[in-house]
Coordinates of C-alpha atoms in Angstrom, one line a residue:
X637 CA 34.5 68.7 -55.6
X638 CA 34.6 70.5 -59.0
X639 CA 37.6 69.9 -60.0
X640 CA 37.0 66.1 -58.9
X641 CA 34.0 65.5 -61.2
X642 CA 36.2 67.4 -64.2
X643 CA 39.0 65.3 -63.8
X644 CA 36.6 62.0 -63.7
X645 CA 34.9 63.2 -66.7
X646 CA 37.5 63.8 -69.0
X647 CA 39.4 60.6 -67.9
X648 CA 36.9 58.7 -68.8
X649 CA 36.6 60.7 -71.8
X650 CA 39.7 60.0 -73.2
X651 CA 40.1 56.8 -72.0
X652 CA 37.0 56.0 -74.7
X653 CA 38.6 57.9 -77.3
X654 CA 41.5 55.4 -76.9
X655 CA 39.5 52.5 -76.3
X656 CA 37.6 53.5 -79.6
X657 CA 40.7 53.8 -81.7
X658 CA 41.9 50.0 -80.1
X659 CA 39.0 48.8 -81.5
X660 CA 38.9 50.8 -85.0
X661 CA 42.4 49.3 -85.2
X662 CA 41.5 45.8 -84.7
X663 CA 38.6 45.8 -86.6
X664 CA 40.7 47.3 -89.5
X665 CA 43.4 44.6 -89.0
X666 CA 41.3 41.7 -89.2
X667 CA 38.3 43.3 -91.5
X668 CA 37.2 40.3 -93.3
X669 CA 36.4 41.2 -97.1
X670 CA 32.6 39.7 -98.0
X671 CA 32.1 39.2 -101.2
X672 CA 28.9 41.8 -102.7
X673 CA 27.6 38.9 -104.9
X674 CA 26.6 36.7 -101.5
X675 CA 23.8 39.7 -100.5
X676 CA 22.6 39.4 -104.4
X677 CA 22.6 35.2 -104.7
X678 CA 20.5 36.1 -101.0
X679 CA 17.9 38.2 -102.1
X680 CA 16.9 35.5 -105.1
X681 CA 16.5 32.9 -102.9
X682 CA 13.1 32.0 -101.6
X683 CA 13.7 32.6 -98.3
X684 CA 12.7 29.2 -96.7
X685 CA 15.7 28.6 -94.8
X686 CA 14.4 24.9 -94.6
X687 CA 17.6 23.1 -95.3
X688 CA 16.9 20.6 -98.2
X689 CA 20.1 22.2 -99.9
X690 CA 22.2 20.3 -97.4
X691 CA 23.5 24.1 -95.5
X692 CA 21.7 25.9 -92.9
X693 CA 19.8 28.5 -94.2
X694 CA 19.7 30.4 -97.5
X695 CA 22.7 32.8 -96.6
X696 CA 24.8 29.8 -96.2
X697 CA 23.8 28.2 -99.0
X698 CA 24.5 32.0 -101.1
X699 CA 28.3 31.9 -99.4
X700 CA 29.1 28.3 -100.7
X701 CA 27.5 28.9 -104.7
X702 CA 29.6 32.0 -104.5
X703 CA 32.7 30.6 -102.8
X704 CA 33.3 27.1 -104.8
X705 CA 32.1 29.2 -108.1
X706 CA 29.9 26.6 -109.7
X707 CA 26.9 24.8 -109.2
X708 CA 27.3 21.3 -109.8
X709 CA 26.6 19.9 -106.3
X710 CA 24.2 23.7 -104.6
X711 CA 20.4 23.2 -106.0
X712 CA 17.6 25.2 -103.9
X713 CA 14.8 22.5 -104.1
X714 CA 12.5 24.8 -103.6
X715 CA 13.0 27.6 -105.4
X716 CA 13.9 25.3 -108.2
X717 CA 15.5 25.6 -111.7
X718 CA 14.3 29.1 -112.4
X719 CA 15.8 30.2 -109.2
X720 CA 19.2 28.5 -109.5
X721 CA 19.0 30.3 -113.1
X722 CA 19.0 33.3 -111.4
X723 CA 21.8 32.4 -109.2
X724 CA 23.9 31.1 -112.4
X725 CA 23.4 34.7 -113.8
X726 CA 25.1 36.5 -111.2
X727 CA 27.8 34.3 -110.8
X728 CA 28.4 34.5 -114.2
X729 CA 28.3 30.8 -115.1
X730 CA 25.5 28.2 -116.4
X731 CA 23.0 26.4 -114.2
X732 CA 22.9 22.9 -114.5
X733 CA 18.6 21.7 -114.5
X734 CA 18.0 19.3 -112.5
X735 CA 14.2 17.2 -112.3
X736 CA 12.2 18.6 -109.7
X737 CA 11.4 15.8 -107.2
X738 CA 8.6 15.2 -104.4
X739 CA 8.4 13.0 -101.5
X740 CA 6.9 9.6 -101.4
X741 CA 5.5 7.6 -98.4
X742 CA 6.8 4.1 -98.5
X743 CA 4.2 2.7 -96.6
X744 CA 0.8 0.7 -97.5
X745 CA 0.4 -0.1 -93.7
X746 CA -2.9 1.8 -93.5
X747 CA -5.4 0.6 -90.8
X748 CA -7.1 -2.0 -92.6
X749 CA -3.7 -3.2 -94.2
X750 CA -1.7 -3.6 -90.9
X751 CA -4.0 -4.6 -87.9
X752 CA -2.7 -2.7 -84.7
X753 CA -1.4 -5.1 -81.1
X754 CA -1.1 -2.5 -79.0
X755 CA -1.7 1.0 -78.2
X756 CA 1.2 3.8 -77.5
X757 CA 0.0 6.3 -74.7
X758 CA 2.7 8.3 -74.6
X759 CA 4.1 12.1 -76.3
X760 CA 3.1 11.9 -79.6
X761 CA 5.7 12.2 -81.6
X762 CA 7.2 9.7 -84.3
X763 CA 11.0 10.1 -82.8
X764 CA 9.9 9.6 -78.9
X765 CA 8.2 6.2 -79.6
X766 CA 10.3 4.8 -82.4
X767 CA 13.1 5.2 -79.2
X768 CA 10.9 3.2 -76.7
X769 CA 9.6 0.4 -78.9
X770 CA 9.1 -0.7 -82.6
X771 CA 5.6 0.6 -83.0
X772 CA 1.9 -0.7 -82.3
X773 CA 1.6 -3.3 -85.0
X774 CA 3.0 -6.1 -86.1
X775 CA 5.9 -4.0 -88.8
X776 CA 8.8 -2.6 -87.0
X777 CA 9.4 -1.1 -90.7
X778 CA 6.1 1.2 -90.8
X779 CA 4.9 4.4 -90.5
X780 CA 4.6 4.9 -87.2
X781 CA 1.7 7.8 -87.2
X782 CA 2.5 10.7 -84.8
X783 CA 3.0 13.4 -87.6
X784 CA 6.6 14.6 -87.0
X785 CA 6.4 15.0 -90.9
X786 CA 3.6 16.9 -90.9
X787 CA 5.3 19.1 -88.4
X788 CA 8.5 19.4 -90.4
X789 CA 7.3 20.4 -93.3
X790 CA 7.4 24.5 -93.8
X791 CA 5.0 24.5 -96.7
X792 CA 2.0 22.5 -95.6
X793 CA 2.4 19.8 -97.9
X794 CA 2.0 16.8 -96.0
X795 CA -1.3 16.5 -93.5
X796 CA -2.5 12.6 -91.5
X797 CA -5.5 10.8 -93.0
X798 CA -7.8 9.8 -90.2
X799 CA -9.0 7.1 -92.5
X800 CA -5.5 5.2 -93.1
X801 CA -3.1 6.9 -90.4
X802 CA -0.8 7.7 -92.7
X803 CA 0.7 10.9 -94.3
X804 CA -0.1 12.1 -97.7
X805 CA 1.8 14.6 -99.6
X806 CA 0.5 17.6 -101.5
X807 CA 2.5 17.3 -104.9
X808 CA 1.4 20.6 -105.7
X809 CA 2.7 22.2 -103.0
X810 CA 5.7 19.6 -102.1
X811 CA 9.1 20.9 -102.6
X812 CA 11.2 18.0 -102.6
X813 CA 13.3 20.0 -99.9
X814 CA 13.7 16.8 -97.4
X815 CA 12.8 18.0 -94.5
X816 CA 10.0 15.6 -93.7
X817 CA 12.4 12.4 -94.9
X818 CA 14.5 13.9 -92.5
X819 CA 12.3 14.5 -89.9
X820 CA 11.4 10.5 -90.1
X821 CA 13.0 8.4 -87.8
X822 CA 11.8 5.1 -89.8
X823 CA 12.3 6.4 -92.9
X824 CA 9.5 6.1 -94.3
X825 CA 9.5 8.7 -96.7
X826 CA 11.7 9.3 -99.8
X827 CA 12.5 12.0 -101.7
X828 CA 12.1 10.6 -105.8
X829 CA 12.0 12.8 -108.9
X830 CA 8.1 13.4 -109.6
X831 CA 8.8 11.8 -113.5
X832 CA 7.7 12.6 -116.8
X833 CA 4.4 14.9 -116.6
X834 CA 4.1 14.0 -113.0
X835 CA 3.9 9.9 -113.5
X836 CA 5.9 7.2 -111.2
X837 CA 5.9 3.9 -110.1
X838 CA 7.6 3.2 -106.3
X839 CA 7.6 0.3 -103.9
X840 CA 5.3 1.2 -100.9
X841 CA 6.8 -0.9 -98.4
X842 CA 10.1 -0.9 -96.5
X843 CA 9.3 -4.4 -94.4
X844 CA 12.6 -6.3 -94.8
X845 CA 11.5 -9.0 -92.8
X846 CA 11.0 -12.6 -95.1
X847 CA 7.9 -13.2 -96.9
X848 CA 5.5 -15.0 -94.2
X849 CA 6.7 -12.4 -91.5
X850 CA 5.3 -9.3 -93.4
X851 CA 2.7 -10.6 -95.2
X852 CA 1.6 -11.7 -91.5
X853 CA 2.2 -7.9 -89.8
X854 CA 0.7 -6.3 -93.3
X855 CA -1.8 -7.9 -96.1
X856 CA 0.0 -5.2 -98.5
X857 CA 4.1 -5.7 -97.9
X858 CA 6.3 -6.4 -100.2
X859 CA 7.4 -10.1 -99.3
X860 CA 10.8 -10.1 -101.7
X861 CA 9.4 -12.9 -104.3
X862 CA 11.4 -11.2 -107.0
X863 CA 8.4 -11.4 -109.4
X864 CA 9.1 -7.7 -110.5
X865 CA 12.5 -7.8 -110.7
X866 CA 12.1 -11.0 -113.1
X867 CA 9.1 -9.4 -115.1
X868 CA 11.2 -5.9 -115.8
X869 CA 13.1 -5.9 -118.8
X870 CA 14.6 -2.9 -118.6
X871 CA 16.7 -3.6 -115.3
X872 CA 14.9 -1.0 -113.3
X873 CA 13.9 -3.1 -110.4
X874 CA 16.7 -5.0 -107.6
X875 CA 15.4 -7.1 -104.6
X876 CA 17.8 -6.6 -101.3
X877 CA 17.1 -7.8 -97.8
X878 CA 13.8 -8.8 -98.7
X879 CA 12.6 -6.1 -100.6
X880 CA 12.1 -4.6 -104.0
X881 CA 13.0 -1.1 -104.8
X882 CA 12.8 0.6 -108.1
X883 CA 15.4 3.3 -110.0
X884 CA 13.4 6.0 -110.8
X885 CA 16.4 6.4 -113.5
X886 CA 15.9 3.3 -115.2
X887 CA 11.8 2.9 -114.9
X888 CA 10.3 3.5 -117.9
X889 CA 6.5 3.4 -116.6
X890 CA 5.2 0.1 -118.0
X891 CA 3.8 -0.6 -114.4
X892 CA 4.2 -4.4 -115.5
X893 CA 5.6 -4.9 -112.2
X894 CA 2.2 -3.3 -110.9
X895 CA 0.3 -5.8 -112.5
X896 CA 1.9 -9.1 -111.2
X897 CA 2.9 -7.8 -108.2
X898 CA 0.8 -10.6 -105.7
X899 CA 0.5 -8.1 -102.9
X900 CA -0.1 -5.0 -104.3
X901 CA 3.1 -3.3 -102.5
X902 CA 4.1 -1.5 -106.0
X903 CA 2.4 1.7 -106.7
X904 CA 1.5 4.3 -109.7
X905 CA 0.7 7.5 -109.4
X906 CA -0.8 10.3 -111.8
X907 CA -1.3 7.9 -115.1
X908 CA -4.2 8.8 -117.2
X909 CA -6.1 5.5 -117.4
X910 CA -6.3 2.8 -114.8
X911 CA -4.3 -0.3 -114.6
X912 CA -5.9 -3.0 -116.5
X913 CA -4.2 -6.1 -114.8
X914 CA -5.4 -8.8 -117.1
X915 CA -4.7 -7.1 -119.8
X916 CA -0.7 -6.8 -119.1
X917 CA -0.5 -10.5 -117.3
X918 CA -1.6 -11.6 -121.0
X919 CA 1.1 -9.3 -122.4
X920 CA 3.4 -10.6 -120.3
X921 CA 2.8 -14.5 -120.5
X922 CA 2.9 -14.2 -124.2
X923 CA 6.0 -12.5 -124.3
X924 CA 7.4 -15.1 -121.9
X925 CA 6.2 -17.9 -123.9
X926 CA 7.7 -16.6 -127.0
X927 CA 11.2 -16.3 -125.2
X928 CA 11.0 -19.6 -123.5
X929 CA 10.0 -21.0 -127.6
X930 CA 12.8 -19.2 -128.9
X931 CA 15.4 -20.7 -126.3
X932 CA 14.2 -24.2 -127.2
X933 CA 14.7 -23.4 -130.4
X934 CA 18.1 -22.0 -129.8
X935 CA 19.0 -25.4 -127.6
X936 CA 17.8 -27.5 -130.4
X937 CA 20.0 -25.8 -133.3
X938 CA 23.1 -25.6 -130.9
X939 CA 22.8 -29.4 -130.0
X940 CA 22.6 -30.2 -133.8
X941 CA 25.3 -28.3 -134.4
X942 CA 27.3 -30.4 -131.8
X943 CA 26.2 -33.3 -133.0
X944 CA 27.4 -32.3 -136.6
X945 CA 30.9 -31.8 -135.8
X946 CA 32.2 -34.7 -134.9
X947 CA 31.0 -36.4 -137.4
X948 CA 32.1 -34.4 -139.8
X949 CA 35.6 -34.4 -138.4
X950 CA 36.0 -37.8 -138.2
X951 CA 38.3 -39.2 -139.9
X952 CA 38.1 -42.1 -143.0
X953 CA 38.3 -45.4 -142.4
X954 CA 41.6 -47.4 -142.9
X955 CA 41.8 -49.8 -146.2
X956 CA 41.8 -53.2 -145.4
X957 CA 44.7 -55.5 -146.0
X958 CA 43.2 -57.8 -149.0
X959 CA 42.8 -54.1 -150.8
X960 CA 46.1 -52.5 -150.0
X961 CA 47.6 -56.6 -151.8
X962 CA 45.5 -56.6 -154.7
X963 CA 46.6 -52.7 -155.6

């Protein structure tokens, strides 16, 4: 019985040994070689793993910046430029700055905006009812008010207001990290850069509908009359199924289209004074008369100049015959 229990114990004794070295040979074989520099890029990021880098987490995101070598398309929204400096630094190559950005809610359906049809008794959540119908007001383009944003958001940046029932974003706290655009099934917010100290000017409206249809399901849409587009001179503003949008790239904060816009659908936000409307509708009817003068003008001096050609191009007339006989 001794012997038995000796036997079993040093079978299974060296059958681990060998098992052990299998394995310490395999692991050898196809040891994979990580780079040092991924744990350092690691420990500089903020931590968040909330995914508005475009990779799964902040280790990911380290293994890619160190992998491709540069970091032309890797920017950690939220830890910014001073983090991707960091990142630059051990890599061992220069950070490219990028305009920190926030997210914008592209919605002026409030409560008193967009009167509500029906009522949703269901799971509140923004993705479960977009699924089962369009909303409980007359815009199928809308915020529809459940909060998955709110939920989404790591950083406690966006909260509901009771008054409106719609989200409003923190910009001191925002990110720009995209996880409540994400998180959106109508797509409702956008992720813009937040603009020289903190200024911008964005279409709150996503209603593609024609104009009688959403100025019917909101008071505030934008019903695509094109008046901004025309009013911009510096090309910043481009009407598509209905609907105005504004380059951020391009805008140059006159918030002219503010002014004449007859529902109200553009917004401003963080400028020092108010909007005075009059003011810039004056601006802007002067400097329209002055350009519609000055293409008269043009007109006139290009149709005297038409008529002046031919006639000085024509030719002399022909000597009669009684001249030509008594030469």
């Amino acid at each position: 019985m001794t012997n038995a229990i000796v036997w079993t114990v040093a079978i299974l004794t060296v059958l681990g040994l060998l098992l052990a070295m299998v394995l310490y040979l395999v692991a050898s074989k196809f040891r994979v070689e990580e780079d040092p520099r991924i744990d350092e890029v690691e420990k500089v990021m903020p931590g968040a793993n909330c995914g508005g880098c475009g990779f799964a987490g902040c280790r990911a995101f380290a293994q890619n910046c160190v992998e491709t070598g540069n970091l032309e398309k890797n920017f950690c929204p939220v830890g910014g430029n001073a983090t991707m400096e960091k990142v630059a630094a051990i890599l061992g190559i220069e950070a490219v700055a990028k305009a920190p950005s926030v997210a914008v809610v592209r919605c002026n359906g409030s409560c008193a905006n967009r009167p509500q049809t029906n009522e949703y008794d269901g799971l509140r959540s923004c993705r479960v009812k977009a699924a089962l119908y369009s909303g409980d007001t007359g815009c199928a383009f809308g915020c529809l008010g459940c909060g998955d944003c709110v939920a989404a958001c790591s950083f406690g940046a966006i909260s509901m207001d009771p008054e409106t029932g719609l989200p409003v974003v923190d910009q001191e706290l925002c990110t720009g990290c995209g996880s409540c655009a994400a998180a959106c099934p109508k797509k409702v917010i956008e992720i813009r850069p937040k603009g020289p100290r903190n200024m911008r000017v964005f279409v709150s409206c996503l209603n593609r509908d024609k104009g009688p249809a959403a100025k019917k399901a909101c008071s505030a849409a934008c019903i695509g009359c094109g008046i901004c587009a025309k009013t911009c001179t510096h090309g910043a503003i481009t009407v598509e199924n209905n609907i105005a949008y504004i380059d951020p790239a391009k805008c140059k904060l006159c918030r002219e289209c503010e002014a004449l816009c007859p529902t109200g659908a553009i917004h401003s936000v963080n400028f020092p004074k108010p909007l005075d409307k009059e003011a810039v509708k004056a601006r802007v009817a002067e400097r329209n008369r002055k350009a519609r003068e000055a293409a008269a003008a043009a007109a006139a001096e290009a149709k005297a100049a038409a008529e002046a050609v031919p006639s000085a191009a024509a030719p002399a007339p022909a000597a009669s015959t009684t001249e030509k006989k008594e030469e």
